[in-house]
Amino acid sequence: MPDQLVYAMEVTLNGLMAGVLYSLVALGFVLIFKASGVFNYAQGVLALFAALTLVGIQKGQVPFAHMINAMTGGHLTDFGWQVPSIIAILLTAVVMVLLAIVIEKLVLKHLVNQAPIILFMATIGMAYFLEGFGDVMWGADIKTLDVGLPQGINETIETVTDRWFGYGFFIDNLDIVATLVAILLVTALTLFSQYSKQGRALRAVADDHQAALSVGISLRFIWILVWSIAGFVALVAGIIWGTKSGVQFSLSLIALKALPVLMLGGFTSIPGAIVGGLIIGVGEKLFEFSIGPMIGGATENWFAYVLALVFLVFRPQGLFGEKIIERV
């Protein structure tokens, strides 16, 4: 088999894995959009906040230690114990649910029936607040996240592909885990959205807040529920991305990568978030592999947005989004 074709196959596999990571972030955006009709700018920061909280709990760090030390002249750092990863993850999930309740009580309940742009601006405010709050609570230094996920090149895949193609594919074990997790998440969330009572209520709230209230649907409960689920998705994304590249400010910027994913898949489609992520992941890797050397490289920084722009022109609702027709 020609070397270029073999390399292209490896690039495609790595693109699929990268696309899954984008999809994990995009899922949170889809959930909030289905409940409120608003693009949640804070989703990327939720992933950062979840990862910061997980590392802090795992290492037994004292919350707000820097602030306390500055005010008291003390030298607090941690409680002197390590929390097992599974317990730390469960405690972080509880924190994300509590955060959802606080967001609903302090922000969302005051914005019922407001214009979508008002809700969008509120999510921008929440994003910057949570980013600063997370830094004050846990510190702004780069942190290492390790919850026991396998990392490094998968030797089995490398051996098998070397035997078949004469060249071993370099596939990261962490990307394989992310793929499996994404499959489980999208299956569970699709079933929840389509077949559960809460899922149907969620879609009703997205269509019309006032009509949903008139038939007895608790808007406050739905918002707490969907922000809790989005927080859990953000926690999963934060674990994967934090393990891969460390917990740092740039983790919040993955929200920008999820935007073209949503444009391709559709803002209201859970399966669309996965498919859109896979298209972006494979597309940018193959484009960089085939065209990048001809134009100086670094095409992964802009390819996704150009592709999204093309979709906006020819299919604004995305591959799986619902086409809305308004009659006047």
Short mmCIF file of C-alpha atoms in Angstrom, two decimals:
data_model
loop_
_atom_site.label_atom_id
_atom_site.label_comp_id
_atom_site.label_asym_id
_atom_site.label_seq_id
_atom_site.Cartn_x
_atom_site.Cartn_y
_atom_site.Cartn_z
CA MET A 1 0.00 0.00 0.00
CA PRO A 2 1.40 3.45 -0.91
CA ASP A 3 2.93 5.32 2.03
CA GLN A 4 0.80 8.43 1.47
CA LEU A 5 -2.43 6.41 1.71
CA VAL A 6 -1.28 4.73 4.92
CA TYR A 7 -0.35 8.08 6.44
CA ALA A 8 -3.74 9.48 5.39
CA MET A 9 -5.47 6.60 7.19
CA GLU A 10 -3.53 7.36 10.37
CA VAL A 11 -4.34 11.06 10.07
CA THR A 12 -8.04 10.18 9.60
CA LEU A 13 -8.07 8.05 12.73
CA ASN A 14 -6.41 10.80 14.76
CA GLY A 15 -8.89 13.27 13.28
CA LEU A 16 -11.80 11.12 14.46
CA MET A 17 -10.33 11.06 17.95
CA ALA A 18 -9.83 14.86 17.97
CA GLY A 19 -13.37 15.31 16.68
CA VAL A 20 -14.74 13.36 19.62
CA LEU A 21 -13.06 15.79 22.02
CA TYR A 22 -14.70 18.72 20.20
CA SER A 23 -18.04 16.90 20.38
CA LEU A 24 -17.81 16.49 24.14
CA VAL A 25 -17.73 20.26 24.53
CA ALA A 26 -20.42 20.83 21.89
CA LEU A 27 -22.85 18.56 23.77
CA GLY A 28 -23.07 21.07 26.61
CA PHE A 29 -23.93 23.87 24.19
CA VAL A 30 -26.67 21.78 22.58
CA LEU A 31 -28.31 21.00 25.92
CA ILE A 32 -28.50 24.65 26.98
CA PHE A 33 -29.67 25.74 23.53
CA LYS A 34 -32.46 23.14 23.54
CA ALA A 35 -33.70 24.45 26.90
CA SER A 36 -33.40 28.20 26.30
CA GLY A 37 -32.73 28.79 22.62
CA VAL A 38 -29.51 30.60 23.56
CA PHE A 39 -25.87 29.88 22.77
CA ASN A 40 -24.24 29.38 26.17
CA TYR A 41 -20.95 31.24 26.01
CA ALA A 42 -20.07 29.97 29.50
CA GLN A 43 -19.86 26.28 28.56
CA GLY A 44 -16.12 26.32 27.94
CA VAL A 45 -15.57 28.04 31.29
CA LEU A 46 -17.76 25.42 32.96
CA ALA A 47 -15.29 22.81 31.73
CA LEU A 48 -12.41 24.87 33.14
CA PHE A 49 -14.18 25.42 36.46
CA ALA A 50 -15.04 21.72 36.76
CA ALA A 51 -11.44 20.71 36.06
CA LEU A 52 -10.07 23.26 38.56
CA THR A 53 -12.49 22.04 41.21
CA LEU A 54 -11.64 18.40 40.55
CA VAL A 55 -7.90 19.03 40.91
CA GLY A 56 -8.47 21.10 44.04
CA ILE A 57 -10.59 18.43 45.72
CA GLN A 58 -8.31 15.62 44.58
CA LYS A 59 -5.25 17.29 46.10
CA GLY A 60 -7.04 18.39 49.27
CA GLN A 61 -6.38 22.04 48.47
CA VAL A 62 -7.85 24.73 50.72
CA PRO A 63 -10.36 26.82 48.70
CA PHE A 64 -9.52 30.54 48.53
CA ALA A 65 -6.14 29.80 50.15
CA HIS A 66 -4.41 32.71 48.38
CA MET A 67 -7.06 35.18 49.52
CA ILE A 68 -7.06 33.86 53.08
CA ASN A 69 -3.27 34.03 53.26
CA ALA A 70 -3.23 37.58 51.91
CA MET A 71 -5.80 38.72 54.49
CA THR A 72 -4.39 36.86 57.51
CA GLY A 73 -0.70 36.52 56.69
CA GLY A 74 -1.01 32.73 56.98
CA HIS A 75 0.51 30.00 54.85
CA LEU A 76 -2.41 27.72 54.06
CA THR A 77 -1.98 25.40 51.10
CA ASP A 78 -3.83 22.12 51.60
CA PHE A 79 -5.49 19.97 54.25
CA GLY A 80 -2.70 17.38 54.11
CA TRP A 81 -4.66 14.57 52.49
CA GLN A 82 -5.31 13.20 49.00
CA VAL A 83 -8.85 12.36 47.87
CA PRO A 84 -9.29 9.24 45.68
CA SER A 85 -10.09 10.11 42.06
CA ILE A 86 -13.56 8.53 41.95
CA ILE A 87 -14.64 10.33 45.14
CA ALA A 88 -13.19 13.60 43.85
CA ILE A 89 -15.14 13.21 40.60
CA LEU A 90 -18.39 12.54 42.48
CA LEU A 91 -17.84 15.54 44.76
CA THR A 92 -17.10 17.72 41.73
CA ALA A 93 -20.35 16.53 40.11
CA VAL A 94 -22.19 17.63 43.27
CA VAL A 95 -20.48 21.03 43.04
CA MET A 96 -21.65 21.39 39.42
CA VAL A 97 -25.25 20.63 40.45
CA LEU A 98 -25.03 23.21 43.25
CA LEU A 99 -23.60 25.68 40.73
CA ALA A 100 -26.58 25.04 38.44
CA ILE A 101 -28.97 25.80 41.32
CA VAL A 102 -27.13 29.02 42.15
CA ILE A 103 -27.14 30.12 38.49
CA GLU A 104 -30.88 29.52 38.26
CA LYS A 105 -31.67 31.37 41.49
CA LEU A 106 -29.41 34.36 40.94
CA VAL A 107 -29.61 34.80 37.17
CA LEU A 108 -31.99 32.69 35.11
CA LYS A 109 -35.19 33.09 37.12
CA HIS A 110 -34.98 36.86 36.60
CA LEU A 111 -34.73 36.46 32.81
CA VAL A 112 -37.89 34.48 32.01
CA ASN A 113 -39.38 35.58 28.66
CA GLN A 114 -36.50 37.96 28.00
CA ALA A 115 -35.11 38.29 24.48
CA PRO A 116 -32.48 35.67 23.52
CA ILE A 117 -29.82 38.36 23.26
CA ILE A 118 -30.36 39.16 26.96
CA LEU A 119 -29.82 35.53 27.92
CA PHE A 120 -26.76 35.35 25.68
CA MET A 121 -25.25 38.43 27.33
CA ALA A 122 -25.98 36.85 30.72
CA THR A 123 -23.96 33.76 29.75
CA ILE A 124 -21.05 36.01 28.75
CA GLY A 125 -21.17 37.62 32.19
CA MET A 126 -21.33 34.21 33.86
CA ALA A 127 -18.35 33.01 31.82
CA TYR A 128 -16.05 35.81 32.99
CA PHE A 129 -17.33 35.60 36.56
CA LEU A 130 -16.77 31.83 36.78
CA GLU A 131 -13.32 32.14 35.25
CA GLY A 132 -12.27 34.72 37.82
CA PHE A 133 -14.04 32.90 40.66
CA GLY A 134 -12.28 29.65 39.76
CA ASP A 135 -8.90 31.37 39.72
CA VAL A 136 -9.53 32.99 43.13
CA MET A 137 -10.87 29.75 44.58
CA TRP A 138 -8.17 27.35 43.34
CA GLY A 139 -5.33 29.53 42.00
CA ALA A 140 -4.38 30.51 38.45
CA ASP A 141 -1.29 28.31 38.08
CA ILE A 142 -1.22 25.47 35.53
CA LYS A 143 -2.30 22.22 37.18
CA THR A 144 -1.76 18.56 36.32
CA LEU A 145 -4.86 16.39 36.26
CA ASP A 146 -4.53 12.64 36.70
CA VAL A 147 -7.57 10.47 37.41
CA GLY A 148 -6.00 7.24 36.21
CA LEU A 149 -6.99 7.42 32.55
CA PRO A 150 -4.63 5.48 30.25
CA GLN A 151 -2.25 7.61 28.22
CA GLY A 152 0.46 7.04 25.67
CA ILE A 153 0.50 5.25 22.33
CA ASN A 154 -1.69 2.14 22.09
CA GLU A 155 0.79 -0.65 21.45
CA THR A 156 -1.85 -3.11 20.21
CA ILE A 157 -3.01 -0.80 17.43
CA GLU A 158 0.58 0.04 16.57
CA THR A 159 1.52 -3.65 16.32
CA VAL A 160 -1.56 -4.68 14.31
CA THR A 161 -1.32 -1.81 11.83
CA ASP A 162 2.40 -2.40 11.42
CA ARG A 163 1.66 -6.01 10.53
CA TRP A 164 -1.11 -5.06 8.07
CA PHE A 165 0.32 -1.94 6.43
CA GLY A 166 4.01 -2.06 7.26
CA TYR A 167 3.59 1.08 9.35
CA GLY A 168 2.36 1.34 12.95
CA PHE A 169 -0.39 3.87 13.63
CA PHE A 170 0.21 6.17 16.61
CA ILE A 171 -3.15 6.36 18.41
CA ASP A 172 -3.30 7.76 21.93
CA ASN A 173 -5.04 5.63 24.58
CA LEU A 174 -6.65 8.77 26.01
CA ASP A 175 -8.31 9.49 22.65
CA ILE A 176 -9.72 5.96 22.59
CA VAL A 177 -11.19 6.44 26.07
CA ALA A 178 -12.68 9.79 24.99
CA THR A 179 -14.31 8.09 22.01
CA LEU A 180 -15.94 5.43 24.19
CA VAL A 181 -17.12 8.03 26.70
CA ALA A 182 -18.60 10.20 23.94
CA ILE A 183 -20.51 7.23 22.51
CA LEU A 184 -22.01 6.47 25.92
CA LEU A 185 -22.85 10.13 26.56
CA VAL A 186 -24.53 10.79 23.23
CA THR A 187 -26.56 7.57 23.52
CA ALA A 188 -27.74 8.39 27.03
CA LEU A 189 -28.53 12.04 26.23
CA THR A 190 -30.39 11.15 23.02
CA LEU A 191 -32.54 8.62 24.86
CA PHE A 192 -33.16 11.13 27.65
CA SER A 193 -34.14 13.90 25.23
CA GLN A 194 -36.43 11.79 23.06
CA TYR A 195 -38.13 9.39 25.46
CA SER A 196 -38.14 10.81 29.00
CA LYS A 197 -40.81 13.10 30.44
CA GLN A 198 -38.15 15.65 31.37
CA GLY A 199 -36.70 15.49 27.86
CA ARG A 200 -40.07 16.33 26.31
CA ALA A 201 -40.52 19.14 28.83
CA LEU A 202 -37.10 20.44 27.89
CA ARG A 203 -38.11 20.68 24.22
CA ALA A 204 -41.36 22.42 25.17
CA VAL A 205 -39.47 25.04 27.18
CA ALA A 206 -37.17 25.66 24.21
CA ASP A 207 -40.16 26.27 21.93
CA ASP A 208 -42.04 28.72 24.17
CA HIS A 209 -41.32 29.61 27.81
CA GLN A 210 -44.78 31.06 28.44
CA ALA A 211 -46.64 28.15 26.85
CA ALA A 212 -44.57 25.67 28.84
CA LEU A 213 -45.44 27.48 32.06
CA SER A 214 -49.14 27.50 31.15
CA VAL A 215 -49.28 23.70 30.94
CA GLY A 216 -47.62 23.20 34.31
CA ILE A 217 -43.98 22.72 33.33
CA SER A 218 -41.63 24.15 35.94
CA LEU A 219 -39.25 26.35 34.03
CA ARG A 220 -36.99 26.68 37.06
CA PHE A 221 -36.70 22.90 37.46
CA ILE A 222 -35.94 22.41 33.76
CA TRP A 223 -33.22 25.03 33.82
CA ILE A 224 -31.62 23.53 36.95
CA LEU A 225 -31.81 20.08 35.34
CA VAL A 226 -30.30 21.08 32.01
CA TRP A 227 -27.55 23.22 33.57
CA SER A 228 -26.72 20.31 35.88
CA ILE A 229 -26.44 17.94 32.92
CA ALA A 230 -24.40 20.53 31.01
CA GLY A 231 -22.17 20.82 34.09
CA PHE A 232 -21.68 17.05 34.11
CA VAL A 233 -20.79 17.09 30.40
CA ALA A 234 -18.40 19.97 31.11
CA LEU A 235 -16.84 17.88 33.88
CA VAL A 236 -16.25 14.99 31.48
CA ALA A 237 -14.80 17.33 28.86
CA GLY A 238 -12.66 19.02 31.52
CA ILE A 239 -11.28 15.65 32.65
CA ILE A 240 -10.37 14.62 29.10
CA TRP A 241 -8.91 17.96 28.01
CA GLY A 242 -7.29 18.59 31.40
CA THR A 243 -5.60 15.20 31.34
CA LYS A 244 -4.47 15.80 27.78
CA SER A 245 -3.05 19.32 28.05
CA GLY A 246 -3.19 20.34 31.71
CA VAL A 247 -5.72 22.51 33.55
CA GLN A 248 -5.04 26.08 32.49
CA PHE A 249 -6.77 29.18 31.15
CA SER A 250 -6.68 27.93 27.54
CA LEU A 251 -9.07 25.14 28.54
CA SER A 252 -11.92 27.67 28.48
CA LEU A 253 -11.12 28.53 24.86
CA ILE A 254 -12.33 25.13 23.65
CA ALA A 255 -15.72 26.83 23.47
CA LEU A 256 -14.51 28.60 20.35
CA LYS A 257 -13.71 25.26 18.71
CA ALA A 258 -17.18 23.96 19.52
CA LEU A 259 -18.88 26.80 17.63
CA PRO A 260 -18.13 25.53 14.10
CA VAL A 261 -19.05 22.03 15.32
CA LEU A 262 -22.49 23.31 16.25
CA MET A 263 -22.86 25.14 12.94
CA LEU A 264 -22.24 21.90 11.08
CA GLY A 265 -24.29 19.56 13.26
CA GLY A 266 -27.10 21.90 14.23
CA PHE A 267 -27.62 23.78 17.49
CA THR A 268 -30.57 21.58 18.54
CA SER A 269 -29.22 18.12 17.70
CA ILE A 270 -27.34 15.93 20.16
CA PRO A 271 -26.25 13.43 17.45
CA GLY A 272 -25.39 16.45 15.30
CA ALA A 273 -22.84 17.58 17.90
CA ILE A 274 -21.05 14.25 17.53
CA VAL A 275 -21.21 14.14 13.73
CA GLY A 276 -20.17 17.79 13.45
CA GLY A 277 -17.21 17.18 15.73
CA LEU A 278 -16.09 14.18 13.69
CA ILE A 279 -16.34 16.14 10.43
CA ILE A 280 -14.33 19.02 11.88
CA GLY A 281 -11.73 16.72 13.43
CA VAL A 282 -11.16 14.63 10.31
CA GLY A 283 -11.46 17.59 7.96
CA GLU A 284 -8.86 19.77 9.66
CA LYS A 285 -6.37 16.90 10.02
CA LEU A 286 -6.69 15.78 6.39
CA PHE A 287 -6.57 19.38 5.14
CA GLU A 288 -3.42 20.03 7.15
CA PHE A 289 -1.92 16.76 5.88
CA SER A 290 -2.70 17.32 2.19
CA ILE A 291 -2.88 21.09 1.66
CA GLY A 292 -1.04 22.50 4.68
CA PRO A 293 2.51 21.95 3.36
CA MET A 294 1.63 23.83 0.16
CA ILE A 295 0.49 26.99 1.95
CA GLY A 296 2.81 27.06 4.94
CA GLY A 297 0.82 24.96 7.43
CA ALA A 298 -1.15 26.06 10.51
CA THR A 299 -4.43 25.44 8.67
CA GLU A 300 -6.01 23.79 11.75
CA ASN A 301 -6.45 27.27 13.27
CA TRP A 302 -8.92 28.41 10.62
CA PHE A 303 -10.15 25.43 8.60
CA ALA A 304 -13.11 24.69 10.92
CA TYR A 305 -14.42 28.26 10.69
CA VAL A 306 -14.16 28.39 6.91
CA LEU A 307 -16.05 25.11 6.64
CA ALA A 308 -18.68 26.44 9.06
CA LEU A 309 -19.04 29.59 6.94
CA VAL A 310 -19.75 27.44 3.88
CA PHE A 311 -22.46 25.59 5.80
CA LEU A 312 -24.01 28.87 6.95
CA VAL A 313 -24.37 29.93 3.33
CA PHE A 314 -25.89 26.73 1.98
CA ARG A 315 -27.50 25.10 5.04
CA PRO A 316 -27.81 27.55 7.95
CA GLN A 317 -29.61 25.06 10.22
CA GLY A 318 -26.77 22.52 9.98
CA LEU A 319 -26.92 18.87 9.01
CA PHE A 320 -29.34 17.79 11.76
CA GLY A 321 -30.88 21.11 12.80
CA GLU A 322 -34.54 21.87 12.37
CA LYS A 323 -35.45 24.27 9.58
CA ILE A 324 -37.64 26.98 11.07
CA ILE A 325 -40.10 28.73 8.76
CA GLU A 326 -41.76 31.88 10.07
CA ARG A 327 -44.87 33.21 8.31
CA VAL A 328 -45.93 36.82 8.56
#
